Coordinates of C-alpha atoms in Angstrom, one line a residue:
X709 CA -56.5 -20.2 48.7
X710 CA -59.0 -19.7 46.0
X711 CA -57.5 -19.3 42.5
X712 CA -57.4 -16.0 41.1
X713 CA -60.3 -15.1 38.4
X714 CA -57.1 -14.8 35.8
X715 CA -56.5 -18.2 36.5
X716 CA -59.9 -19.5 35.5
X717 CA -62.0 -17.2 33.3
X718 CA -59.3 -16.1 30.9
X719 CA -57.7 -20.0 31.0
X720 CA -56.9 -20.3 27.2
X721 CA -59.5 -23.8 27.2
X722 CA -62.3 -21.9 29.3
X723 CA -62.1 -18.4 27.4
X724 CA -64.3 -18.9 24.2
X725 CA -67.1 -20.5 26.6
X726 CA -66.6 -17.3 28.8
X727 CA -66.8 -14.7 25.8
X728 CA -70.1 -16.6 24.5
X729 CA -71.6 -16.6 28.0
X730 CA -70.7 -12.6 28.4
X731 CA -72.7 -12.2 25.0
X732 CA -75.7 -14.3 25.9
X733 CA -75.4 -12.0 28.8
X734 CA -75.0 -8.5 27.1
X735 CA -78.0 -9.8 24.7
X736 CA -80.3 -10.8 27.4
X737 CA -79.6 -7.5 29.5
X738 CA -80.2 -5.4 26.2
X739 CA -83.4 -7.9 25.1
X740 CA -84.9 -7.2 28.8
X741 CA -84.9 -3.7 28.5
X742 CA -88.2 -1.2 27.7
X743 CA -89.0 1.5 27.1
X744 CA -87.8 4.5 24.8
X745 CA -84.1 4.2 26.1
X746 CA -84.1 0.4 26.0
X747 CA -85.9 0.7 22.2
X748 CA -82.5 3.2 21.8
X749 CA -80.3 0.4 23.4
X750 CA -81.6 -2.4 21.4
X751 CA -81.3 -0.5 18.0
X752 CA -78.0 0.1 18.6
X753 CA -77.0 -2.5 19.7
X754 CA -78.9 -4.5 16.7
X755 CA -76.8 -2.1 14.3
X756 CA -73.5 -2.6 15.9
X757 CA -74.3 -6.3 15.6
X758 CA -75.2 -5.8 11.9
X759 CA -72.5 -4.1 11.2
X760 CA -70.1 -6.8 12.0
X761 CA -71.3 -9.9 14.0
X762 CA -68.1 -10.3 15.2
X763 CA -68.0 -6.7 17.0
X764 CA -69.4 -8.0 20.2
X765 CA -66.9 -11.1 20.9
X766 CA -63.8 -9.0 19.7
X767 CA -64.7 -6.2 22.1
X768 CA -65.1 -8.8 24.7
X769 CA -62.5 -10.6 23.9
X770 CA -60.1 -7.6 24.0
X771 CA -62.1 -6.3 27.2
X772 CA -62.1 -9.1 29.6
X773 CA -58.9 -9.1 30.6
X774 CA -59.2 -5.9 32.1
X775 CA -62.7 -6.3 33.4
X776 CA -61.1 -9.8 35.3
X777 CA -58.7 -7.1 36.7
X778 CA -61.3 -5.1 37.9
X779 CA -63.5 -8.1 39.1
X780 CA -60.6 -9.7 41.1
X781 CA -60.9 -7.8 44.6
X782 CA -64.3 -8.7 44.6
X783 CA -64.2 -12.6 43.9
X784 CA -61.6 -12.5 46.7
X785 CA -63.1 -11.1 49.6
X786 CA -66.2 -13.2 48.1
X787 CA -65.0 -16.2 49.0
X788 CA -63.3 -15.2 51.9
X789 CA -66.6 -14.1 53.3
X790 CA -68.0 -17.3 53.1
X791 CA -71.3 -16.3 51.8
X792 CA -72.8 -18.2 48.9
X793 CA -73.8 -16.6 45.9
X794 CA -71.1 -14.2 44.0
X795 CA -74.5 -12.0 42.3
X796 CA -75.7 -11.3 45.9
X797 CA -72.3 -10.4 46.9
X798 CA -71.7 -7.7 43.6
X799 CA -75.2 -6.6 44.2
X800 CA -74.9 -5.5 47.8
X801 CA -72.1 -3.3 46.3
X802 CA -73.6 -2.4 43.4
X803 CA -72.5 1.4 43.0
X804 CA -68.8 0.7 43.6
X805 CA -68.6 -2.9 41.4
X806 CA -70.4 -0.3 38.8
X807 CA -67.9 2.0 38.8
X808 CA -65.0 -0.1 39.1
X809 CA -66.3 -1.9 35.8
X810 CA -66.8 1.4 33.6
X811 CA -63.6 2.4 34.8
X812 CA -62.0 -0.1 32.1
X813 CA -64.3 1.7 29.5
X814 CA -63.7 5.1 30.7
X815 CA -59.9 4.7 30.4
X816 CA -60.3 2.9 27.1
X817 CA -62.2 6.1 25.9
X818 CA -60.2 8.9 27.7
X819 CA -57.2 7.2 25.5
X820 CA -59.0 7.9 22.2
X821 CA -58.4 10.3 19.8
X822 CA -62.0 10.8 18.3
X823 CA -63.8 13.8 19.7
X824 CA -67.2 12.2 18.3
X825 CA -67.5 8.9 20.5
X826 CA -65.8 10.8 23.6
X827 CA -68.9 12.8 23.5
X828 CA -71.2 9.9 22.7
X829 CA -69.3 8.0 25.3
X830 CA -69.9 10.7 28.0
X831 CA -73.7 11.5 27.0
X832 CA -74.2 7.4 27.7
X833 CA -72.5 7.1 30.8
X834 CA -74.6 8.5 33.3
X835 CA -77.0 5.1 32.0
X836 CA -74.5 2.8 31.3
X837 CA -73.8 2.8 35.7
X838 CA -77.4 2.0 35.8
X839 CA -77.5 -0.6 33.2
X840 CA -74.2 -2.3 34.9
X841 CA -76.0 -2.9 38.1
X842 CA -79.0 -4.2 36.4
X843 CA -76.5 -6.8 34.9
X844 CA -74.4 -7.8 38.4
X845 CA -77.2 -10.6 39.4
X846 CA -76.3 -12.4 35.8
X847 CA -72.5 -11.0 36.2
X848 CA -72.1 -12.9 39.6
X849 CA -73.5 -16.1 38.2
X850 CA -71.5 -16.3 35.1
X851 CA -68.3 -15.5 37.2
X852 CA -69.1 -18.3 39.9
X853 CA -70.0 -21.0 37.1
X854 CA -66.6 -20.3 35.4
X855 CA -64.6 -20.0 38.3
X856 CA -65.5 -23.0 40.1

């Protein structure tokens, strides 16, 4: 049996290697967008990162527990499926892995108490599904190099 993703990516020895990975990967999916929305993404993002440059790994850090969670189904019937690459696999199910993945943020957000990023939260969401299935080819990759 392969070993849960539980078992490997949040391993206390592999985990700061997986958070740094997930940020190259949140940076490179941010630096590759264009356009007007992706010059909105990048500001933001570049402010949130200004504000505090450890923003980004904390909200990982305190993330990927439940995005392993959400991930798990998936990396089984993966690799019970016997086809090779973990991106192709999240791709072909792009919509659902999408939702799936959000649903740790939208849960994290319907438990807040502030009005202001609810709203925020909910005008960005609608692009956030679409900016999630951009991201599953790098996604799959990072989850197959740290799980093997």
């Amino acid at each position: 049996m392969v070993a849960a993703l539980n078992e490997t990516l949040l391993d206390e020895s592999r985990v700061p290697a997986v958070i740094a990975d997930v940020q190259a990967l949140i940076d490179a999916e941010v630096s590759d967008k264009s356009g007007a929305s992706g010059l909105a993404l990048k500001g933001g993002y570049g402010a949130v990162k200004k504000v505090g440059p450890s923003i980004v790994p904390d909200a990982i850090e305190g993330l990927l527990p439940a995005f392993v969670t959400k991930l798990e189904p998936y990396w089984q019937a993966f690799t019970a499926s016997g086809e090779a690459g973990f991106s192709e696999y999240l791709v072909a199910r792009g919509d659902e892995v999408a939702d799936s993945l959000l649903g740790v943020t939208d849960e994290r957000i319907e438990g807040s108490d502030r009005g202001a990023v609810k709203k925020v939260y909910s005008s960005l969401r609608p692009s956030a599904k679409k900016n999630v299935i951009e991201a599953l080819p790098r996604l799959g990759a990072l989850v197959q190099k740290h799980a093997n």
